[in-house]
């Protein structure tokens, strides 16, 4: 059942990583950790009962204790492999969410880079100085607007050629 839950979580991590998946991963980690705390001491007890000679244990019955010991060893190995799978699912979840966050940060950086030169030009010509060049010329407004559009378009083309604006497959 735990193995099936881990498989479902691994499938959902790539489709829609969400905080409830993270909660499920940690719940599975807690379950497997508590199983480990139970299995390890029991394994040692059954090993002693199967190998050592005790007066309360009939020598003919030691084979049953060995059988139970073998089952516990297999359960412990299975538990360890499931813990590795859960840790892998957690790493995958963190990696997927980190990659998506990087895509968002890349988009925000591109938007900021596109608007930064335009903001500079607007801020420079929008100041209230008395002796700014082209202050009483109507053509200056249109030239400034053309410069801002040219800067924005050329920056966007630069990002497009570098494939920063290309859509990534999800």
JSON list of C-alpha atoms in Angstrom, two decimals:
[
{"chain": "A", "resi": 1, "resn": "UNK", "atom": "CA", "xyz": [0.00, 0.00, 0.00]},
{"chain": "A", "resi": 2, "resn": "UNK", "atom": "CA", "xyz": [2.82, 2.39, 0.85]},
{"chain": "A", "resi": 3, "resn": "UNK", "atom": "CA", "xyz": [4.59, 1.51, -2.40]},
{"chain": "A", "resi": 4, "resn": "UNK", "atom": "CA", "xyz": [1.42, 2.29, -4.34]},
{"chain": "A", "resi": 5, "resn": "UNK", "atom": "CA", "xyz": [1.06, 5.64, -2.55]},
{"chain": "A", "resi": 6, "resn": "UNK", "atom": "CA", "xyz": [4.66, 6.50, -3.41]},
{"chain": "A", "resi": 7, "resn": "UNK", "atom": "CA", "xyz": [4.02, 5.70, -7.09]},
{"chain": "A", "resi": 8, "resn": "UNK", "atom": "CA", "xyz": [0.93, 7.92, -7.11]},
{"chain": "A", "resi": 9, "resn": "UNK", "atom": "CA", "xyz": [2.86, 10.75, -5.46]},
{"chain": "A", "resi": 10, "resn": "UNK", "atom": "CA", "xyz": [5.69, 10.45, -7.98]},
{"chain": "A", "resi": 11, "resn": "UNK", "atom": "CA", "xyz": [3.18, 10.69, -10.83]},
{"chain": "A", "resi": 12, "resn": "UNK", "atom": "CA", "xyz": [1.43, 13.71, -9.31]},
{"chain": "A", "resi": 13, "resn": "UNK", "atom": "CA", "xyz": [4.68, 15.57, -8.58]},
{"chain": "A", "resi": 14, "resn": "UNK", "atom": "CA", "xyz": [5.31, 16.19, -12.28]},
{"chain": "A", "resi": 15, "resn": "UNK", "atom": "CA", "xyz": [1.71, 17.06, -13.13]},
{"chain": "A", "resi": 16, "resn": "UNK", "atom": "CA", "xyz": [0.69, 19.45, -10.34]},
{"chain": "A", "resi": 17, "resn": "UNK", "atom": "CA", "xyz": [3.08, 19.86, -7.44]},
{"chain": "A", "resi": 18, "resn": "UNK", "atom": "CA", "xyz": [1.16, 21.23, -4.49]},
{"chain": "A", "resi": 19, "resn": "UNK", "atom": "CA", "xyz": [1.63, 21.53, -0.73]},
{"chain": "A", "resi": 20, "resn": "UNK", "atom": "CA", "xyz": [-0.70, 18.58, -0.06]},
{"chain": "A", "resi": 21, "resn": "UNK", "atom": "CA", "xyz": [1.71, 16.33, -1.95]},
{"chain": "A", "resi": 22, "resn": "UNK", "atom": "CA", "xyz": [4.46, 17.57, 0.34]},
{"chain": "A", "resi": 23, "resn": "UNK", "atom": "CA", "xyz": [2.31, 16.73, 3.37]},
{"chain": "A", "resi": 24, "resn": "UNK", "atom": "CA", "xyz": [1.73, 13.22, 2.02]},
{"chain": "A", "resi": 25, "resn": "UNK", "atom": "CA", "xyz": [5.45, 12.74, 1.47]},
{"chain": "A", "resi": 26, "resn": "UNK", "atom": "CA", "xyz": [6.23, 13.73, 5.05]},
{"chain": "A", "resi": 27, "resn": "UNK", "atom": "CA", "xyz": [3.41, 11.53, 6.38]},
{"chain": "A", "resi": 28, "resn": "UNK", "atom": "CA", "xyz": [4.89, 8.56, 4.51]},
{"chain": "A", "resi": 29, "resn": "UNK", "atom": "CA", "xyz": [8.33, 9.39, 5.87]},
{"chain": "A", "resi": 30, "resn": "UNK", "atom": "CA", "xyz": [6.93, 9.37, 9.43]},
{"chain": "A", "resi": 31, "resn": "UNK", "atom": "CA", "xyz": [5.19, 6.03, 8.86]},
{"chain": "A", "resi": 32, "resn": "UNK", "atom": "CA", "xyz": [8.35, 4.45, 7.47]},
{"chain": "A", "resi": 33, "resn": "UNK", "atom": "CA", "xyz": [10.45, 5.86, 10.29]},
{"chain": "A", "resi": 34, "resn": "UNK", "atom": "CA", "xyz": [8.11, 4.44, 12.92]},
{"chain": "A", "resi": 35, "resn": "UNK", "atom": "CA", "xyz": [8.18, 1.07, 11.12]},
{"chain": "A", "resi": 36, "resn": "UNK", "atom": "CA", "xyz": [11.96, 1.18, 11.22]},
{"chain": "A", "resi": 37, "resn": "UNK", "atom": "CA", "xyz": [11.92, 1.89, 14.96]},
{"chain": "A", "resi": 38, "resn": "UNK", "atom": "CA", "xyz": [9.74, -1.19, 15.44]},
{"chain": "A", "resi": 39, "resn": "UNK", "atom": "CA", "xyz": [11.54, -3.56, 13.07]},
{"chain": "A", "resi": 40, "resn": "UNK", "atom": "CA", "xyz": [15.14, -3.01, 14.17]},
{"chain": "A", "resi": 41, "resn": "UNK", "atom": "CA", "xyz": [14.77, -4.09, 17.82]},
{"chain": "A", "resi": 42, "resn": "UNK", "atom": "CA", "xyz": [12.49, -7.00, 16.88]},
{"chain": "A", "resi": 43, "resn": "UNK", "atom": "CA", "xyz": [15.03, -8.25, 14.41]},
{"chain": "A", "resi": 44, "resn": "UNK", "atom": "CA", "xyz": [17.72, -8.43, 17.07]},
{"chain": "A", "resi": 45, "resn": "UNK", "atom": "CA", "xyz": [15.43, -10.22, 19.52]},
{"chain": "A", "resi": 46, "resn": "UNK", "atom": "CA", "xyz": [14.42, -12.85, 16.99]},
{"chain": "A", "resi": 47, "resn": "UNK", "atom": "CA", "xyz": [18.03, -13.31, 15.91]},
{"chain": "A", "resi": 48, "resn": "UNK", "atom": "CA", "xyz": [18.94, -14.10, 19.51]},
{"chain": "A", "resi": 49, "resn": "UNK", "atom": "CA", "xyz": [16.00, -16.49, 19.87]},
{"chain": "A", "resi": 50, "resn": "UNK", "atom": "CA", "xyz": [16.87, -18.29, 16.63]},
{"chain": "A", "resi": 51, "resn": "UNK", "atom": "CA", "xyz": [20.64, -18.59, 17.20]},
{"chain": "A", "resi": 52, "resn": "UNK", "atom": "CA", "xyz": [21.30, -18.82, 20.93]},
{"chain": "A", "resi": 53, "resn": "UNK", "atom": "CA", "xyz": [20.31, -21.64, 23.21]},
{"chain": "A", "resi": 54, "resn": "UNK", "atom": "CA", "xyz": [17.67, -20.74, 25.75]},
{"chain": "A", "resi": 55, "resn": "UNK", "atom": "CA", "xyz": [16.00, -23.24, 28.06]},
{"chain": "A", "resi": 56, "resn": "UNK", "atom": "CA", "xyz": [12.55, -21.81, 27.32]},
{"chain": "A", "resi": 57, "resn": "UNK", "atom": "CA", "xyz": [12.96, -22.29, 23.56]},
{"chain": "A", "resi": 58, "resn": "UNK", "atom": "CA", "xyz": [12.86, -25.84, 22.33]},
{"chain": "A", "resi": 59, "resn": "UNK", "atom": "CA", "xyz": [15.68, -26.53, 19.82]},
{"chain": "A", "resi": 60, "resn": "UNK", "atom": "CA", "xyz": [13.10, -27.84, 17.34]},
{"chain": "A", "resi": 61, "resn": "UNK", "atom": "CA", "xyz": [11.28, -24.48, 17.48]},
{"chain": "A", "resi": 62, "resn": "UNK", "atom": "CA", "xyz": [14.34, -22.40, 16.59]},
{"chain": "A", "resi": 63, "resn": "UNK", "atom": "CA", "xyz": [13.67, -22.99, 12.90]},
{"chain": "A", "resi": 64, "resn": "UNK", "atom": "CA", "xyz": [10.41, -21.08, 13.27]},
{"chain": "A", "resi": 65, "resn": "UNK", "atom": "CA", "xyz": [12.24, -18.19, 14.87]},
{"chain": "A", "resi": 66, "resn": "UNK", "atom": "CA", "xyz": [14.73, -18.23, 11.98]},
{"chain": "A", "resi": 67, "resn": "UNK", "atom": "CA", "xyz": [11.83, -18.08, 9.56]},
{"chain": "A", "resi": 68, "resn": "UNK", "atom": "CA", "xyz": [10.34, -15.10, 11.39]},
{"chain": "A", "resi": 69, "resn": "UNK", "atom": "CA", "xyz": [13.79, -13.52, 11.52]},
{"chain": "A", "resi": 70, "resn": "UNK", "atom": "CA", "xyz": [14.13, -13.91, 7.74]},
{"chain": "A", "resi": 71, "resn": "UNK", "atom": "CA", "xyz": [10.74, -12.25, 7.27]},
{"chain": "A", "resi": 72, "resn": "UNK", "atom": "CA", "xyz": [11.79, -9.36, 9.48]},
{"chain": "A", "resi": 73, "resn": "UNK", "atom": "CA", "xyz": [15.02, -8.93, 7.55]},
{"chain": "A", "resi": 74, "resn": "UNK", "atom": "CA", "xyz": [13.03, -8.76, 4.31]},
{"chain": "A", "resi": 75, "resn": "UNK", "atom": "CA", "xyz": [10.60, -6.28, 5.86]},
{"chain": "A", "resi": 76, "resn": "UNK", "atom": "CA", "xyz": [13.51, -4.13, 7.04]},
{"chain": "A", "resi": 77, "resn": "UNK", "atom": "CA", "xyz": [15.07, -4.16, 3.57]},
{"chain": "A", "resi": 78, "resn": "UNK", "atom": "CA", "xyz": [11.72, -3.28, 2.01]},
{"chain": "A", "resi": 79, "resn": "UNK", "atom": "CA", "xyz": [11.29, -0.48, 4.53]},
{"chain": "A", "resi": 80, "resn": "UNK", "atom": "CA", "xyz": [14.72, 0.93, 3.68]},
{"chain": "A", "resi": 81, "resn": "UNK", "atom": "CA", "xyz": [14.03, 0.82, -0.06]},
{"chain": "A", "resi": 82, "resn": "UNK", "atom": "CA", "xyz": [10.67, 2.57, 0.49]},
{"chain": "A", "resi": 83, "resn": "UNK", "atom": "CA", "xyz": [12.41, 5.24, 2.57]},
{"chain": "A", "resi": 84, "resn": "UNK", "atom": "CA", "xyz": [14.81, 5.78, -0.34]},
{"chain": "A", "resi": 85, "resn": "UNK", "atom": "CA", "xyz": [11.86, 6.10, -2.73]},
{"chain": "A", "resi": 86, "resn": "UNK", "atom": "CA", "xyz": [10.15, 8.63, -0.48]},
{"chain": "A", "resi": 87, "resn": "UNK", "atom": "CA", "xyz": [13.37, 10.64, -0.21]},
{"chain": "A", "resi": 88, "resn": "UNK", "atom": "CA", "xyz": [13.65, 10.54, -3.99]},
{"chain": "A", "resi": 89, "resn": "UNK", "atom": "CA", "xyz": [10.05, 11.74, -4.33]},
{"chain": "A", "resi": 90, "resn": "UNK", "atom": "CA", "xyz": [10.80, 14.61, -1.93]},
{"chain": "A", "resi": 91, "resn": "UNK", "atom": "CA", "xyz": [13.89, 15.56, -3.93]},
{"chain": "A", "resi": 92, "resn": "UNK", "atom": "CA", "xyz": [11.86, 15.42, -7.14]},
{"chain": "A", "resi": 93, "resn": "UNK", "atom": "CA", "xyz": [9.12, 17.60, -5.64]},
{"chain": "A", "resi": 94, "resn": "UNK", "atom": "CA", "xyz": [11.64, 20.19, -4.49]},
{"chain": "A", "resi": 95, "resn": "UNK", "atom": "CA", "xyz": [13.38, 20.13, -7.87]},
{"chain": "A", "resi": 96, "resn": "UNK", "atom": "CA", "xyz": [10.14, 20.58, -9.83]},
{"chain": "A", "resi": 97, "resn": "UNK", "atom": "CA", "xyz": [8.94, 23.44, -7.64]},
{"chain": "A", "resi": 98, "resn": "UNK", "atom": "CA", "xyz": [12.37, 25.06, -7.83]},
{"chain": "A", "resi": 99, "resn": "UNK", "atom": "CA", "xyz": [12.38, 24.82, -11.63]},
{"chain": "A", "resi": 100, "resn": "UNK", "atom": "CA", "xyz": [8.92, 26.40, -11.84]},
{"chain": "A", "resi": 101, "resn": "UNK", "atom": "CA", "xyz": [9.99, 29.18, -9.52]},
{"chain": "A", "resi": 102, "resn": "UNK", "atom": "CA", "xyz": [13.06, 29.76, -11.71]},
{"chain": "A", "resi": 103, "resn": "UNK", "atom": "CA", "xyz": [10.79, 30.12, -14.75]},
{"chain": "A", "resi": 104, "resn": "UNK", "atom": "CA", "xyz": [8.70, 32.73, -12.93]},
{"chain": "A", "resi": 105, "resn": "UNK", "atom": "CA", "xyz": [11.83, 34.59, -11.84]},
{"chain": "A", "resi": 106, "resn": "UNK", "atom": "CA", "xyz": [13.15, 34.50, -15.42]},
{"chain": "A", "resi": 107, "resn": "UNK", "atom": "CA", "xyz": [9.89, 36.00, -16.70]},
{"chain": "A", "resi": 108, "resn": "UNK", "atom": "CA", "xyz": [9.92, 38.73, -14.07]},
{"chain": "A", "resi": 109, "resn": "UNK", "atom": "CA", "xyz": [13.57, 39.52, -14.83]},
{"chain": "A", "resi": 110, "resn": "UNK", "atom": "CA", "xyz": [12.82, 39.85, -18.55]},
{"chain": "A", "resi": 111, "resn": "UNK", "atom": "CA", "xyz": [9.89, 42.19, -17.84]},
{"chain": "A", "resi": 112, "resn": "UNK", "atom": "CA", "xyz": [12.06, 44.28, -15.54]},
{"chain": "A", "resi": 113, "resn": "UNK", "atom": "CA", "xyz": [14.85, 44.42, -18.11]},
{"chain": "A", "resi": 114, "resn": "UNK", "atom": "CA", "xyz": [12.42, 45.49, -20.82]},
{"chain": "A", "resi": 115, "resn": "UNK", "atom": "CA", "xyz": [11.00, 48.36, -18.77]},
{"chain": "A", "resi": 116, "resn": "UNK", "atom": "CA", "xyz": [14.20, 49.58, -17.08]},
{"chain": "A", "resi": 117, "resn": "UNK", "atom": "CA", "xyz": [15.58, 51.64, -20.01]},
{"chain": "A", "resi": 118, "resn": "UNK", "atom": "CA", "xyz": [12.11, 53.01, -20.77]},
{"chain": "A", "resi": 119, "resn": "UNK", "atom": "CA", "xyz": [11.75, 54.08, -17.16]},
{"chain": "A", "resi": 120, "resn": "UNK", "atom": "CA", "xyz": [15.13, 55.79, -17.29]},
{"chain": "A", "resi": 121, "resn": "UNK", "atom": "CA", "xyz": [14.26, 57.79, -20.41]},
{"chain": "A", "resi": 122, "resn": "UNK", "atom": "CA", "xyz": [10.84, 58.72, -19.03]},
{"chain": "A", "resi": 123, "resn": "UNK", "atom": "CA", "xyz": [12.32, 59.72, -15.71]},
{"chain": "A", "resi": 124, "resn": "UNK", "atom": "CA", "xyz": [15.06, 61.82, -17.32]},
{"chain": "A", "resi": 125, "resn": "UNK", "atom": "CA", "xyz": [12.76, 63.77, -19.61]},
{"chain": "A", "resi": 126, "resn": "UNK", "atom": "CA", "xyz": [9.98, 63.93, -17.03]},
{"chain": "A", "resi": 127, "resn": "UNK", "atom": "CA", "xyz": [12.03, 65.85, -14.46]},
{"chain": "A", "resi": 128, "resn": "UNK", "atom": "CA", "xyz": [11.09, 69.42, -13.74]},
{"chain": "A", "resi": 129, "resn": "UNK", "atom": "CA", "xyz": [14.31, 71.13, -14.79]},
{"chain": "A", "resi": 130, "resn": "UNK", "atom": "CA", "xyz": [14.20, 74.46, -16.51]},
{"chain": "A", "resi": 131, "resn": "UNK", "atom": "CA", "xyz": [17.01, 73.86, -19.00]},
{"chain": "A", "resi": 132, "resn": "UNK", "atom": "CA", "xyz": [16.34, 70.41, -20.36]},
{"chain": "A", "resi": 133, "resn": "UNK", "atom": "CA", "xyz": [17.09, 69.94, -24.06]},
{"chain": "A", "resi": 134, "resn": "UNK", "atom": "CA", "xyz": [14.07, 69.83, -26.34]},
{"chain": "A", "resi": 135, "resn": "UNK", "atom": "CA", "xyz": [11.76, 71.17, -23.62]},
{"chain": "A", "resi": 136, "resn": "UNK", "atom": "CA", "xyz": [9.77, 73.47, -25.88]},
{"chain": "A", "resi": 137, "resn": "UNK", "atom": "CA", "xyz": [9.90, 71.30, -28.99]},
{"chain": "A", "resi": 138, "resn": "UNK", "atom": "CA", "xyz": [6.93, 69.04, -29.83]},
{"chain": "A", "resi": 139, "resn": "UNK", "atom": "CA", "xyz": [9.14, 66.82, -31.95]},
{"chain": "A", "resi": 140, "resn": "UNK", "atom": "CA", "xyz": [11.17, 65.96, -28.82]},
{"chain": "A", "resi": 141, "resn": "UNK", "atom": "CA", "xyz": [8.19, 64.11, -27.39]},
{"chain": "A", "resi": 142, "resn": "UNK", "atom": "CA", "xyz": [7.84, 61.97, -30.50]},
{"chain": "A", "resi": 143, "resn": "UNK", "atom": "CA", "xyz": [11.60, 61.34, -30.66]},
{"chain": "A", "resi": 144, "resn": "UNK", "atom": "CA", "xyz": [11.62, 60.29, -27.02]},
{"chain": "A", "resi": 145, "resn": "UNK", "atom": "CA", "xyz": [8.65, 58.00, -27.59]},
{"chain": "A", "resi": 146, "resn": "UNK", "atom": "CA", "xyz": [10.37, 56.50, -30.64]},
{"chain": "A", "resi": 147, "resn": "UNK", "atom": "CA", "xyz": [13.57, 55.94, -28.64]},
{"chain": "A", "resi": 148, "resn": "UNK", "atom": "CA", "xyz": [11.64, 54.18, -25.87]},
{"chain": "A", "resi": 149, "resn": "UNK", "atom": "CA", "xyz": [9.80, 51.92, -28.33]},
{"chain": "A", "resi": 150, "resn": "UNK", "atom": "CA", "xyz": [13.05, 51.16, -30.16]},
{"chain": "A", "resi": 151, "resn": "UNK", "atom": "CA", "xyz": [14.78, 50.24, -26.91]},
{"chain": "A", "resi": 152, "resn": "UNK", "atom": "CA", "xyz": [11.91, 47.98, -25.85]},
{"chain": "A", "resi": 153, "resn": "UNK", "atom": "CA", "xyz": [11.66, 46.23, -29.21]},
{"chain": "A", "resi": 154, "resn": "UNK", "atom": "CA", "xyz": [15.42, 45.77, -29.56]},
{"chain": "A", "resi": 155, "resn": "UNK", "atom": "CA", "xyz": [15.67, 44.36, -26.04]},
{"chain": "A", "resi": 156, "resn": "UNK", "atom": "CA", "xyz": [12.78, 41.98, -26.75]},
{"chain": "A", "resi": 157, "resn": "UNK", "atom": "CA", "xyz": [14.43, 40.87, -30.00]},
{"chain": "A", "resi": 158, "resn": "UNK", "atom": "CA", "xyz": [17.71, 40.32, -28.17]},
{"chain": "A", "resi": 159, "resn": "UNK", "atom": "CA", "xyz": [15.94, 38.10, -25.62]},
{"chain": "A", "resi": 160, "resn": "UNK", "atom": "CA", "xyz": [14.09, 36.29, -28.41]},
{"chain": "A", "resi": 161, "resn": "UNK", "atom": "CA", "xyz": [17.34, 35.50, -30.25]},
{"chain": "A", "resi": 162, "resn": "UNK", "atom": "CA", "xyz": [18.96, 34.25, -27.05]},
{"chain": "A", "resi": 163, "resn": "UNK", "atom": "CA", "xyz": [15.85, 32.07, -26.57]},
{"chain": "A", "resi": 164, "resn": "UNK", "atom": "CA", "xyz": [15.01, 33.65, -23.22]},
{"chain": "A", "resi": 165, "resn": "UNK", "atom": "CA", "xyz": [11.49, 34.37, -24.48]},
{"chain": "A", "resi": 166, "resn": "UNK", "atom": "CA", "xyz": [10.95, 30.93, -26.00]},
{"chain": "A", "resi": 167, "resn": "UNK", "atom": "CA", "xyz": [8.17, 28.89, -24.44]},
{"chain": "A", "resi": 168, "resn": "UNK", "atom": "CA", "xyz": [9.31, 25.95, -22.37]},
{"chain": "A", "resi": 169, "resn": "UNK", "atom": "CA", "xyz": [7.41, 22.69, -22.53]},
{"chain": "A", "resi": 170, "resn": "UNK", "atom": "CA", "xyz": [5.59, 21.76, -19.35]}
]
